[in-house]
Every structure is written in C-alpha cells, then in structure tokens.
Coordinates of C-alpha atoms in Angstrom, one line a residue:
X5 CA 0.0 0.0 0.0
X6 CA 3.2 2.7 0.7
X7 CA 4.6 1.4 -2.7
X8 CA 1.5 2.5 -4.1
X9 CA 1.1 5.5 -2.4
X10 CA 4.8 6.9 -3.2
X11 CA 4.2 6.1 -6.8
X12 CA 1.2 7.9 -6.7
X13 CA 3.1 10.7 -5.1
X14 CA 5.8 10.8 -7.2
X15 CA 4.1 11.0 -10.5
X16 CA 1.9 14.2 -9.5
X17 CA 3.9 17.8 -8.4
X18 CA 3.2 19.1 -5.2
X19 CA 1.6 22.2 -6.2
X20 CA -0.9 20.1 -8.5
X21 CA -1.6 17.4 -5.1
X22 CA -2.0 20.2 -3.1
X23 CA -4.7 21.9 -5.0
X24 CA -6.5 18.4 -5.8
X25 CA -6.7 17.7 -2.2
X26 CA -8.2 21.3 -1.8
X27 CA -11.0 20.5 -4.1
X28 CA -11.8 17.2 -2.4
X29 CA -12.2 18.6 0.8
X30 CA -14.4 21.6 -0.7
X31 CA -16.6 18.2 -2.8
X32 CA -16.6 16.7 0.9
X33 CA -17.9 20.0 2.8
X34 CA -20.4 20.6 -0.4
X35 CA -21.6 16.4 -0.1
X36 CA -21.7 17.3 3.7
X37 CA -24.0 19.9 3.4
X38 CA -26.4 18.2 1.0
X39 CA -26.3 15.7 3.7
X40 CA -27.5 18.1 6.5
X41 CA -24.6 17.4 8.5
X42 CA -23.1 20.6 7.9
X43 CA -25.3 23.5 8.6
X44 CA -25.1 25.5 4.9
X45 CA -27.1 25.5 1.8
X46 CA -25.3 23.6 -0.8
X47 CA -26.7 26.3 -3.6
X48 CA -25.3 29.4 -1.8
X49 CA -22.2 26.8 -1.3
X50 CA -21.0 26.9 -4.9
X51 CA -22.1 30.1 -5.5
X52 CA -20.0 31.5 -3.0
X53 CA -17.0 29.3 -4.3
X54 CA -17.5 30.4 -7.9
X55 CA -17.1 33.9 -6.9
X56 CA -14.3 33.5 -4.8
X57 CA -12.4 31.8 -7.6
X58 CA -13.7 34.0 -10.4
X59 CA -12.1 37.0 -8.2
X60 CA -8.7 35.2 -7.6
X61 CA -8.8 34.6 -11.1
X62 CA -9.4 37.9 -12.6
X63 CA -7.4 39.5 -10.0
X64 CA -4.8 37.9 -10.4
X65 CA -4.0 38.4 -14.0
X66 CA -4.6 41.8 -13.4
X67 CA -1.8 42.3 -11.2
X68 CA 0.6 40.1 -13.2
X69 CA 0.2 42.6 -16.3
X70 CA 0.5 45.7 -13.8
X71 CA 3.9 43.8 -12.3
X72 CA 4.9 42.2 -15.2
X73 CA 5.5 38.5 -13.2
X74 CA 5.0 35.4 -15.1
X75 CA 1.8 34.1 -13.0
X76 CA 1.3 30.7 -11.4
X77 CA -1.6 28.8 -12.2
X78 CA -2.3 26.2 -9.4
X79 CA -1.5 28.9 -6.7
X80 CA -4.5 31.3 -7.6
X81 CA -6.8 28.3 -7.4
X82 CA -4.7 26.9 -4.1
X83 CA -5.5 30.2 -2.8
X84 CA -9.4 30.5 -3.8
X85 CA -10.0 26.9 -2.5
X86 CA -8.1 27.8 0.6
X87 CA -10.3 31.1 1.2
X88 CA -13.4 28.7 0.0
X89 CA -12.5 26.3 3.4
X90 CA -11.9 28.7 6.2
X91 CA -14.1 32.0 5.0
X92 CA -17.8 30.3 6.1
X93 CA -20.4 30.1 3.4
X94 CA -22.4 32.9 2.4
X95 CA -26.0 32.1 4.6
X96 CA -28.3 35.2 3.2
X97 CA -27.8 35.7 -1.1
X98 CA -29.3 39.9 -0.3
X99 CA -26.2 40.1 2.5
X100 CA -24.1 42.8 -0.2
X101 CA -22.0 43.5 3.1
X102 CA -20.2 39.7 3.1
X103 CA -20.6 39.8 -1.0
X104 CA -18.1 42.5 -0.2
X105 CA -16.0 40.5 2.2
X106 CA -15.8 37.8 0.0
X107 CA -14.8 39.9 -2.9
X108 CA -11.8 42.0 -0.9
X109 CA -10.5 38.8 1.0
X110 CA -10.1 37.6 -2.3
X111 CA -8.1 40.4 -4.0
X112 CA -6.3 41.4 -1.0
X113 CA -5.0 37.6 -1.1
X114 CA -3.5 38.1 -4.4
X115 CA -2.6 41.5 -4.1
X116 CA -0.3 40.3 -1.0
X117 CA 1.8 38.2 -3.6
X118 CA 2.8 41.0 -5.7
X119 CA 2.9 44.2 -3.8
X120 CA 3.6 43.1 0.0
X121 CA 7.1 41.6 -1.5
X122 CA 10.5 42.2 -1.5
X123 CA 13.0 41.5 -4.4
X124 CA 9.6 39.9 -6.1
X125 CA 9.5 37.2 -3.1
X126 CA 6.2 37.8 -1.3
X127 CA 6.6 37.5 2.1
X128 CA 3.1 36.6 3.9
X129 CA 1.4 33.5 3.1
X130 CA -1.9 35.0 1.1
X131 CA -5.2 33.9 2.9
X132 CA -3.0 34.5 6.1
X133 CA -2.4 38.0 5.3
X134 CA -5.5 38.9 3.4
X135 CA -8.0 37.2 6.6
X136 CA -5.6 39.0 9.3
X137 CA -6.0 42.6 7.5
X138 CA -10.0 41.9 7.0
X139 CA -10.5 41.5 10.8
X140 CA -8.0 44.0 11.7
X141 CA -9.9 46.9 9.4
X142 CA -13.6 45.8 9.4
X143 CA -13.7 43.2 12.0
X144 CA -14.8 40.1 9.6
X145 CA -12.9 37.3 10.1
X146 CA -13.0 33.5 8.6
X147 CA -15.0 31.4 10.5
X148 CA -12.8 28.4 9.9
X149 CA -15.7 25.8 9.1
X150 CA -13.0 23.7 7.7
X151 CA -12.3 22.6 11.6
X152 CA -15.3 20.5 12.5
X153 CA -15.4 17.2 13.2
X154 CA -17.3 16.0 10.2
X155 CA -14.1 17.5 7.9
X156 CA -11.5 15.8 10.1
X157 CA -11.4 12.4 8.2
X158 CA -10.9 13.9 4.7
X159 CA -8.3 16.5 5.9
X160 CA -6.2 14.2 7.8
X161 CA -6.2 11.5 4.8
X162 CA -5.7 14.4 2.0
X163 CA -2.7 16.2 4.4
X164 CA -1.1 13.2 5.6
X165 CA -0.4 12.9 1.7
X166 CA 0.8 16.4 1.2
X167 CA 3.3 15.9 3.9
X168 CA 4.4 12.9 3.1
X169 CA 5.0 14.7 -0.5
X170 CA 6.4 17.1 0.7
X171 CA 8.7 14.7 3.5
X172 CA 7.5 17.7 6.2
X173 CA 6.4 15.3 9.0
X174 CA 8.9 17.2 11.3
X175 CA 7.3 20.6 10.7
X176 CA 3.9 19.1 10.8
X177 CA 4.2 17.2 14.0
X178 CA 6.6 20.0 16.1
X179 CA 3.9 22.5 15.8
X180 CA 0.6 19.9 16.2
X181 CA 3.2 19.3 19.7
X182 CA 3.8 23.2 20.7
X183 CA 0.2 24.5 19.8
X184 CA -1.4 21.8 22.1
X185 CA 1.3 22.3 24.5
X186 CA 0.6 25.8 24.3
X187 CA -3.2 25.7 24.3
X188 CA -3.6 23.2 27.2
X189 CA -0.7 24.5 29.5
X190 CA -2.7 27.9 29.8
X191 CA -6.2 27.1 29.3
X192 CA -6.6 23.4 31.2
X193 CA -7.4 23.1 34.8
X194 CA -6.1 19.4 35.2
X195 CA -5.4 16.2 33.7
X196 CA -8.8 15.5 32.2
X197 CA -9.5 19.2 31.1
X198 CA -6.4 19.0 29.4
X199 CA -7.3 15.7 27.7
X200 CA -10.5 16.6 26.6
X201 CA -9.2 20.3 26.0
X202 CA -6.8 18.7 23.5
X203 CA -8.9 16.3 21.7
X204 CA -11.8 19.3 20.7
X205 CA -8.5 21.5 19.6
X206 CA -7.7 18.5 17.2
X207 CA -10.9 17.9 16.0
X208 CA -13.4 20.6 16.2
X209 CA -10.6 23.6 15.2
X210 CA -8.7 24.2 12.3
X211 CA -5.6 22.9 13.7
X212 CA -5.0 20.3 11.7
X213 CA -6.1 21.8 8.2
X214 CA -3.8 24.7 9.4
X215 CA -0.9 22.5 9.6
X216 CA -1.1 20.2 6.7
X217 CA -1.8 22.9 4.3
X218 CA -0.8 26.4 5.5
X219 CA 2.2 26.0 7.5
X220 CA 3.9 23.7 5.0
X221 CA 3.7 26.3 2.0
X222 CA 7.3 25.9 0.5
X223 CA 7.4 29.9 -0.7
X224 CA 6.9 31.2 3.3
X225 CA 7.9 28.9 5.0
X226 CA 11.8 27.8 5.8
X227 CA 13.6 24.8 4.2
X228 CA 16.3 24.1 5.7
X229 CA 15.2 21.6 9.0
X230 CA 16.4 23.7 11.8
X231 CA 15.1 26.5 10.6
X232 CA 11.7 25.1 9.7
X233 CA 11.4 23.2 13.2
X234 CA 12.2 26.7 15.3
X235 CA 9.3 27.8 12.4
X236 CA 6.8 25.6 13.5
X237 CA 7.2 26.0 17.1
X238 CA 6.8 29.9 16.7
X239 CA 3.9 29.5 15.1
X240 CA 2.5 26.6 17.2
X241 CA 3.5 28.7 20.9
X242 CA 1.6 31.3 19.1
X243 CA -1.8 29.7 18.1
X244 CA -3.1 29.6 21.3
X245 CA -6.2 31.9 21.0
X246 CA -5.8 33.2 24.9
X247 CA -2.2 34.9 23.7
X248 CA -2.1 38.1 23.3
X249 CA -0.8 42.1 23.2
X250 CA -2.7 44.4 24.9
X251 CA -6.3 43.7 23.3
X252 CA -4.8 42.4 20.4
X253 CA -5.9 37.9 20.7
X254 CA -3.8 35.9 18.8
X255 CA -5.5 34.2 16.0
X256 CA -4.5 31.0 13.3
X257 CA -3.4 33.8 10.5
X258 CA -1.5 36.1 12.9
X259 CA 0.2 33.3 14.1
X260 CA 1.2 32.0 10.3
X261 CA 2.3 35.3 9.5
X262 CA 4.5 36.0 12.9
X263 CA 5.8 32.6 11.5
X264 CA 6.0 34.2 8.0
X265 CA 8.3 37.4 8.9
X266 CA 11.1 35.1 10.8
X267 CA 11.2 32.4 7.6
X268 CA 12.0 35.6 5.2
X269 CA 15.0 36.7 7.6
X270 CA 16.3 33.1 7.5
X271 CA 15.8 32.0 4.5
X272 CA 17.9 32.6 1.0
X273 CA 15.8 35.8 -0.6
X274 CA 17.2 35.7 -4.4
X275 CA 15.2 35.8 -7.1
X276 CA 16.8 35.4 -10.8
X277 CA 15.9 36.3 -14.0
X278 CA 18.3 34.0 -16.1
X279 CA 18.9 34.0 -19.6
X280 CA 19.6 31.5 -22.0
X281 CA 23.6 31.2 -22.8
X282 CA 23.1 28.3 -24.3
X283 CA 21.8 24.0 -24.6
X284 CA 23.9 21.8 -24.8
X285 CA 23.4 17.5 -25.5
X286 CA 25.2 16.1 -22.7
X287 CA 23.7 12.8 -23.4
X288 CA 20.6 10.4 -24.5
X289 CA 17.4 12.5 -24.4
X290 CA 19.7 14.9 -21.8
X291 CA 20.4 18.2 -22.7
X292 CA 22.6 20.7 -20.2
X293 CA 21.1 24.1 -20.0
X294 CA 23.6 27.1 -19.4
X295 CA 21.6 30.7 -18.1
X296 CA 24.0 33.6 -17.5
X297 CA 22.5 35.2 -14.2
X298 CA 22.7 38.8 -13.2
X299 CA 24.1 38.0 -9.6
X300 CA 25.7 35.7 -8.1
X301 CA 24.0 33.3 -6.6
X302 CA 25.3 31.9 -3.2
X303 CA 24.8 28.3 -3.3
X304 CA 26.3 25.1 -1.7
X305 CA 26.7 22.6 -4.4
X306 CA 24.3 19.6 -4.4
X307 CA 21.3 22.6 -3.9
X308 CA 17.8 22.9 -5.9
X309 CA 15.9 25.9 -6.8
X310 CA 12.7 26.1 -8.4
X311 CA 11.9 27.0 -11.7
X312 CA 9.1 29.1 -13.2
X313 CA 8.8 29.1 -17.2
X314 CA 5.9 31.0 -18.2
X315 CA 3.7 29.4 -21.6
X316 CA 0.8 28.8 -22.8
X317 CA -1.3 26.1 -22.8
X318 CA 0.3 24.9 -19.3
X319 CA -0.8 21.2 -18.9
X320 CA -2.0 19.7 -15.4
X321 CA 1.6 19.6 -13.8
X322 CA 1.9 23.5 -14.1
X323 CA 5.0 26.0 -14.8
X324 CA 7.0 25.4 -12.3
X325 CA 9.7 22.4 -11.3
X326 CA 12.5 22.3 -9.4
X327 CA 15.9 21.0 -10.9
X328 CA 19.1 20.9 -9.1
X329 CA 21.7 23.2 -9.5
X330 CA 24.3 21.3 -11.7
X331 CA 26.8 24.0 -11.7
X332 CA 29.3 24.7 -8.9
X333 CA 29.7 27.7 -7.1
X334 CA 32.8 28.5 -8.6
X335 CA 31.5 29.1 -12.0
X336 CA 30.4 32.7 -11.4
X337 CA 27.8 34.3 -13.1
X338 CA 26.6 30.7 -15.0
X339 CA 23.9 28.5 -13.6
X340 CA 23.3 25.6 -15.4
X341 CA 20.9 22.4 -15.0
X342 CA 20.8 18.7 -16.4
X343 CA 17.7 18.0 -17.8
X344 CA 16.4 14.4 -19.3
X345 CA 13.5 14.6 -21.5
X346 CA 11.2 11.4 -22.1
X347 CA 8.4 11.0 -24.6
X348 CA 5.1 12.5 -24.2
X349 CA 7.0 14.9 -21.5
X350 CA 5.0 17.7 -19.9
X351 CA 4.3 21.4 -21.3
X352 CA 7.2 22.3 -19.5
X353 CA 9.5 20.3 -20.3
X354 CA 8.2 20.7 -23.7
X355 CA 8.8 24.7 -23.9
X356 CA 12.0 24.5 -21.7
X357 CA 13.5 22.3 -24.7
X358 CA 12.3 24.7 -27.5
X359 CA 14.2 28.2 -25.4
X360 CA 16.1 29.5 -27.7
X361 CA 19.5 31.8 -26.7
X362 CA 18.1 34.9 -24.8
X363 CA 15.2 33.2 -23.4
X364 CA 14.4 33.7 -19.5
X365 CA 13.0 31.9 -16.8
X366 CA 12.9 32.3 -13.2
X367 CA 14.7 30.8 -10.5
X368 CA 14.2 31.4 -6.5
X369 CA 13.3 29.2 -3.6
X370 CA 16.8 27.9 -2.7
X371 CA 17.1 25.1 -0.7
X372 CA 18.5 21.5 0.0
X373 CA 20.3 19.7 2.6
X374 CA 22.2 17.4 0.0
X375 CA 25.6 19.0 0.7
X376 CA 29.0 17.9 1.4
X377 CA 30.5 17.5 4.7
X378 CA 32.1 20.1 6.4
X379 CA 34.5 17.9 7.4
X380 CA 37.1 17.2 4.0
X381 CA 38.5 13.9 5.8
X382 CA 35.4 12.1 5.8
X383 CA 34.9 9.0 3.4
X384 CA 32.3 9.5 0.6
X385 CA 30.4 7.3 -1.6
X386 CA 28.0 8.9 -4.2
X387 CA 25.1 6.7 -6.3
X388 CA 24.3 7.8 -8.8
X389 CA 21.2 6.9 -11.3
X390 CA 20.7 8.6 -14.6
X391 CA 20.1 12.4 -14.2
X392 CA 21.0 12.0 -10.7
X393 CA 24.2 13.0 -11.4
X394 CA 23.8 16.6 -11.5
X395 CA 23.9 17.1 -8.1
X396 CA 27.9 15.4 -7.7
X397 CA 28.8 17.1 -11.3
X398 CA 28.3 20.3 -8.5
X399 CA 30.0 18.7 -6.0
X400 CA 32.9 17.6 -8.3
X401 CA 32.8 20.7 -10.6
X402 CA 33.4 22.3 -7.2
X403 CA 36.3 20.4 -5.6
X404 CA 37.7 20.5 -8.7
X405 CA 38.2 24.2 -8.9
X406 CA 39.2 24.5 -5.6
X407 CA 41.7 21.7 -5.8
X408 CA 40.2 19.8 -2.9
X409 CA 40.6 16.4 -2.5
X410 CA 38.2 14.2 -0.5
X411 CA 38.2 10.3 -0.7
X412 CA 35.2 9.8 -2.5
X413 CA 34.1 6.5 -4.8
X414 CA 31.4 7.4 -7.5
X415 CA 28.8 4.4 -8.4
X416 CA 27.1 5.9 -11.7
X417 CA 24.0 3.6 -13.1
X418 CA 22.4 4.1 -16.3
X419 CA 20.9 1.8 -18.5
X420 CA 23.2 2.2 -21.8
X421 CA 26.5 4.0 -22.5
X422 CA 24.7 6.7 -24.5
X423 CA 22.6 8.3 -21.1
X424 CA 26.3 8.8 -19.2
X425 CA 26.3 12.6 -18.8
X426 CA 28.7 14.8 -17.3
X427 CA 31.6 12.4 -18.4
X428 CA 34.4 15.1 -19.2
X429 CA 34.1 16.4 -15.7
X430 CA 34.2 13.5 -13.7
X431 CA 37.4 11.9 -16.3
X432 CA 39.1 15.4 -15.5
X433 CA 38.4 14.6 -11.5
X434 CA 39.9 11.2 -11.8
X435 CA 43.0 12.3 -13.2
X436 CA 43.4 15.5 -11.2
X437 CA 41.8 14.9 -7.4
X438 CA 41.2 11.1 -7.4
X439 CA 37.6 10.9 -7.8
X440 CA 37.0 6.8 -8.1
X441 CA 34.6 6.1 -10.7
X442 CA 32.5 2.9 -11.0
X443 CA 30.1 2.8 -14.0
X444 CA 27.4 0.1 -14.4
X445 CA 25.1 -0.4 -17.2
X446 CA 21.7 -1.9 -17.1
X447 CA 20.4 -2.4 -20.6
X448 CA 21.6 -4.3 -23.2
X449 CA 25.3 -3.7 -24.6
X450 CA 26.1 -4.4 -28.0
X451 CA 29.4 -6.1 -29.1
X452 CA 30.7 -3.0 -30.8
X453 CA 30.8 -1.2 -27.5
X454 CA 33.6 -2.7 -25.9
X455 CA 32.2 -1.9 -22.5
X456 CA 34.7 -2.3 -20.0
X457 CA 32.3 -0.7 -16.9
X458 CA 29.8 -2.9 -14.8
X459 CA 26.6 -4.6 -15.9
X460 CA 23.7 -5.0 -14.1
X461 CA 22.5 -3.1 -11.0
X462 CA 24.3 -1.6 -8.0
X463 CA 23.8 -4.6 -5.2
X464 CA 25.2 -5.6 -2.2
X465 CA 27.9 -7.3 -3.9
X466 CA 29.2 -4.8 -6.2
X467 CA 29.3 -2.8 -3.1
X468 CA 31.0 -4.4 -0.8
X469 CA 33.7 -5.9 -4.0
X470 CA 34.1 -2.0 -4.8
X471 CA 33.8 -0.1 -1.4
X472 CA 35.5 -2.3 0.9
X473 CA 36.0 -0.3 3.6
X474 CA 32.1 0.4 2.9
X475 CA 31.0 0.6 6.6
X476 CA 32.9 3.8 7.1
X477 CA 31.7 5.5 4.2
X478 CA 29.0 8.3 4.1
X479 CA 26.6 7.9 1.3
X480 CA 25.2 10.4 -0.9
X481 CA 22.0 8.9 -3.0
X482 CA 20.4 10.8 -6.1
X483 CA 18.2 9.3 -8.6
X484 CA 14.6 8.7 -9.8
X485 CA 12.6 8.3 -6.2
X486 CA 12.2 4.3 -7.0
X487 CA 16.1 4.1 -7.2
X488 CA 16.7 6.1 -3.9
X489 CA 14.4 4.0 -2.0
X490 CA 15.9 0.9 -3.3
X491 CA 19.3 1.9 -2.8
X492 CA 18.7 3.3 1.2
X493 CA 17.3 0.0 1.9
X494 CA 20.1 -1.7 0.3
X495 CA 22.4 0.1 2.5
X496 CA 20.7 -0.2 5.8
X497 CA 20.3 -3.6 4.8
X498 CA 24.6 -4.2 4.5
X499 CA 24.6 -2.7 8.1
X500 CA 25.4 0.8 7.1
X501 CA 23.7 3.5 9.8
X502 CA 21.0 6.0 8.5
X503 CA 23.0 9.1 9.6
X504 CA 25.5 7.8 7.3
X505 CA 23.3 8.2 4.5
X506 CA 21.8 11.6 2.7
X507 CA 19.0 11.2 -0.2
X508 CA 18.5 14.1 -2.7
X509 CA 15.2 15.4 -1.4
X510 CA 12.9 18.1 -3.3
X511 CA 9.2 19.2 -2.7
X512 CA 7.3 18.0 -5.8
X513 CA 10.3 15.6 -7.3
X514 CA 7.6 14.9 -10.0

C-alpha cells in the first residue's frame, strides 16, 4: 500500500496534489451539506466558491500585467480553494456586506503576492495575510468551518499525503506538539480538562487543516530543518487563542504570518531572472542548460531551486519544477541544469526544450540539505542513477576548482552507455583529485561497445567488491525516487547506519 502511495506521489507535483486535495475537501464540505450534516445551503455553497475563484482569477492576472510577473496557475486556485475552506459560506444571497467581504478577502489575497514583496518574493502566506488585514480593518474574520469534526477524516487523509509529498512530518508534528502544548498549558485546569481540551482542539478547530496545508507552504515557510522546526514551534506557541498584546488575541493567520516574517529573515531571498547562454546534448534525451544570471548566486553545491517558465497552454503539472543546480559555485555568473527529457514529457518540459538563446525563466526558492561535509577527511560514496548525477557534477565541478581532494568513490547507473552525462568532468576529476569512478550499465550492450564498466544493478555485492572499507563511508543517493528508496534500503540492509546516509530530497520531485 506505501509502494503505491509513493508512486502515486511521485508521478503528481506538489503544487498540483495540493490543490486536488483542496478540491476534495471543498466536494466533501459541499456532499456534507447536502447531507444536512453541515449547517449551509449547498446552492449558496457553490455560489459563494464560484465567486471567490472567479475574483482570484481575474485579479490575479490583473496584477501580473500591472507587475509584469509570469503568474502561477495552481497557486490562484490553491488560494481561492483555501479562502473557499476557512471564509464560512455565504448564509443570506441579499447580505451585499459579506458579497463585499468575500470579494476583498479575495483580491487582498493576491494582491499580498505581488505588492507586500520584496525582491519579487512575497513575504506573507496569502489567505494568512488577506484574513488577518480583513479582521483588523472591518472586524470580519473567517469562520474556519473547515475545523469541524465531520471534515476531520478527509483532511487528515488528504494532508497526511501532502506531507508525506512534501517529507514535512517534522514541521507538521513540532507544531501539532507546541500548539497543544501551548493551548492546554494555559487554558486546562487538570489532567482530564487537558485531555479533553486537546482532543476538541484536534478535531473541532482548524488545527490540523492549518498545519497540513498552511504551515507547510514551500514559498513562506523555511527549508532548511532547523530553521523550519524553530518555524513551527513559533507558530505553534503562538496559536493559542488566549495569547495576546494588549487587546490584540492571537488568531491562526496572525500566528502564520508571525511565523511568516522570521522564515524571510532566514531563509535565501534571491530571485533570478536568467537568460539562455546556451543548450547543450550532454547525453541520450539529456540536454545541459547554461543561463547567464545577473548575480551571483550563493549556493552550496548539491542545492535545488525552483523554476518558473511562463507558456501557454500549461498542462495539469503547471509551470513550475525544481531542478538541481548542476553547476558549482565557482562558475560565477553561470547557472546551469541537467535535464532528461522522455516521450510525451509535460508542457514544461516541452517549452524548456524549445528556449532559444536569450530566453528567460525564473529561479528562487533555494534550498536543500544534499551538501558535502564540512569535514574534508570524511569518506564518501556517491550513487548515482541517470540524471542524478547533476547534483555530484556540482560537488565535483566544485572540488575540482578548488583543488580539494576528498576520498570519495562514484557508483554511476544508467541503463546504456549513450545516457552517461557529465563524463568530461568527472574523467578530469579522476585524473586530477582522485575521484574513483564505478560505472554500471543496465540495458543491453552491444558487441561493438567494448564496454569495460559494470553490468547489471548496484547490489550488495558490487558494493562491498568496490567499497570495501564500505561501513565507514557516508553515502550520498540521487536518482529517480524508486532508485533512492531501493538503494537506502540496500544500504541499511549491509549494516550501514542512517546518519550515514543523505538522499536528494525536493518538494514535488515529479
């Protein structure tokens, strides 16, 4: 059933799960409400949903002309279905006065993205901000119908799949741990008050649609784990409705965006416009894509971003991806990425392959963990599979420039001699800082070839025949998200430890 899941999960981005798993739960509250077991009229329901989205829509691409910003599809509707969840339904169709509310919590939402921003990064996470500034100026606030017990089966199933997309079960549970801390420690009068005070927090609030959706959004919210843990616990200690400044109560969105305000000071605030230099076949249906960038960007090699390429005609997995960073720090001013293309690819990777020289895209949201040891004297091992060698032609590219030699054994799978990319840079490594290379081929071979490499998969054997000293070795694992898995159990299966082990880890690998 997790195989199935995870394959699930890895053929869909996050941004696309994430809005499918909004619409089910608005389809569950609408079904609810048919049902009588939610107090609204289905009718005034939709209508009320159509508007909100029909205002996100238009107001959106409104302020992407005025800004001239390439806009994102799936986030206007993440944020209309977001709004649809938490603002409650409209109850009387002649009420112009919450026509109005709907209609300024909407814009305000998209508005936030484009003009409360710095360097083109928006800063407050949009319902947060646009709810917060509603009850702050008019006093109309969301009712939060989304936290009620009848919801609480469909959120839980549709957000334990968003975080486990999104591998953010750290953030999730260290705030579900400091907001009932916080909410029992200073409202509970004992033991059993304290139980039950707990329990009707989990399921009659909007604590847990809160955390699952809100708190993990990648673009205000921190990456890197320490950071994102202290995140969580702010914003947890904070939920608590019985804090407060003055008169001033705490609510869910002024927590989020207290939250919001310390994740922009920590986290990495570029955000390039990169051109085109050039594309380059590196290998089999693999291209390598060079961008000249107008800053530098400060990067540890092994790092991702994520990429926005504005076209037409977007199909269901959107305009946005995130590729690693295949070039090294050391190559100023040029960011390049390894890209395979496949058959009936997506719209993206579709226009991405037709850029010509001058062409831009955008590139923000740095992140990843997938770095090399601080400490040079450690042991390495890196496996490889197919396009996951862009991360280690970083790593390489790097040490190779700044003549650093770490003991480190490659293990590079593909299935024929044609999809070996990045080949000139790892030959000039062997010869110059004593990279070991092992290459393994799992296709056929041909005769001609004289293939002098491996054949088959990397297994415990070739392992242990090519890594002896294997045990001591820290392991660095990039690939498709089949071949990690398979690998990291292969590994902890020979004994190795799990702290001696990193996966390349992105939000939405798809």
């Amino acid at each position: 059933m997790i195989t199935l899941i995870d394959n699930f999960l890895n053929k869909i981005t996050m941004y696309r799960l994430t809005l499918y798993s909004l619409i089910v739960m608005a389809l569950g509250g609408l079904m609810l409400s048919f049902l009588k077991i939610l107090p609204y009229n289905p009718f005034y329901f939709i209508l009320g949903a159509v508007f909100i989205v029909l205002i996100c829509y238009l107001s959106n691409i409104l302020f992407a002309k005025v800004f001239k910003a390439i806009p994102n599809v799936e986030s206007v509707y993440i944020t209309a279905f977001i709004l649809i969840l938490i603002v409650t339904p409209i109850i009387n169709l002649s009420d112009l006065l919450y026509w109005g509310f709907l209609f300024w919590v909407s814009l305000f939402a998209m508005a936030s993205k484009y003009i409360i921003a710095i360097g083109k990064k928006h800063i407050f996470n949009p319902t947060a901000f646009s709810v917060a500034l509603m009850a702050l100026t008019i006093n109309q606030s969301a009712g939060w119908w989304i936290g009620t017990m009848a919801m609480a089966p469909i959120v839980i199933i549709c957000g334990l799949l968003i975080t486990r997309k999104l591998q953010r079960f750290d953030l999730v549970m260290t705030f579900l741990v400091v907001a009932l801390l916080s909410i029992v420690g200073l409202r509970a009068q004992g033991l059993n008050s304290g139980i039950l005070l707990a329990s009707h927090s989990l399921l009659y609030s909007p604590l847990l649609f809160f955390s699952f959706i809100m708190l993990t959004e990648p673009m205000t919210a921190p990456q890197a784990k320490g950071k994102r843990i202290f995140y969580a616990a702010i914003v947890g200690l904070l939920f608590s409705p019985t804090i407060h400044l003055f008169s001033l109560y705490s609510t869910p969105e002024l927590a989020l965006l207290v939250g919001n305000i310390f994740a922009y000071i920590v986290s990495p605030k570029q955000r390039l416009v990169l051109r085109l230099k050039k594309k380059v076949q590196i290998a089999n249906s693999t291209y390598d894509f060079v961008f000249n960038a107008d800053e530098k960007l400060n990067f540890y090699p092994g790092q991702y971003l994520e990429w926005t390429l504005g076209h037409r005609n977007s199909d269901s997995r959107g305009n946005r991806r995130y590729f690693t960073v295949a070039s090294s720090p050391t190559e100023e001013q040029e960011i390049r990425i390894g890209v395979k293309f496949y058959p009936n690819g997506s719209s993206f990777k579709e226009n991405l392959l037709n850029m010509e020289e001058g062409d831009t895209i955008i590139a923000s949201q740095l992140a990843g963990e997938f770095i090399l040891p601080k400490e040079k004297q450690k042991k390495l091992v890196f496996l490889a599979g197919g396009i996951g060698i862009t991360p280690f032609r970083s790593m390489i590219k790097s040490m190779l420039d700044k003549k650093e030699k770490r003991d480190a054994i490659l293990l590079y799978s593909n299935l024929t001699k044609q999809d070996i990319a990045y080949g000139d840079i790892i030959k000039q490594a062997e010869n110059e800082i004593g990279l070991k290379t092992i290459y393994t081929l799992t296709g056929n071979i041909l005769p001609q070839e004289n293939w002098k490499g491996g054949v088959g998969f990397i297994n415990e054997k070739m392992i242990k025949e090519k890594v002896p000293d294997y045990l001591d070795r820290h392991y660095y694992i990039s690939g498709t998200h089949g071949m990690v898995v398979a690998f990291e159990k292969l590994l902890y299966d020979i004994g190795v430890p799990k702290r001696q082990i990193k996966i390349d880890f992105f939000p939405g690998f798809a």
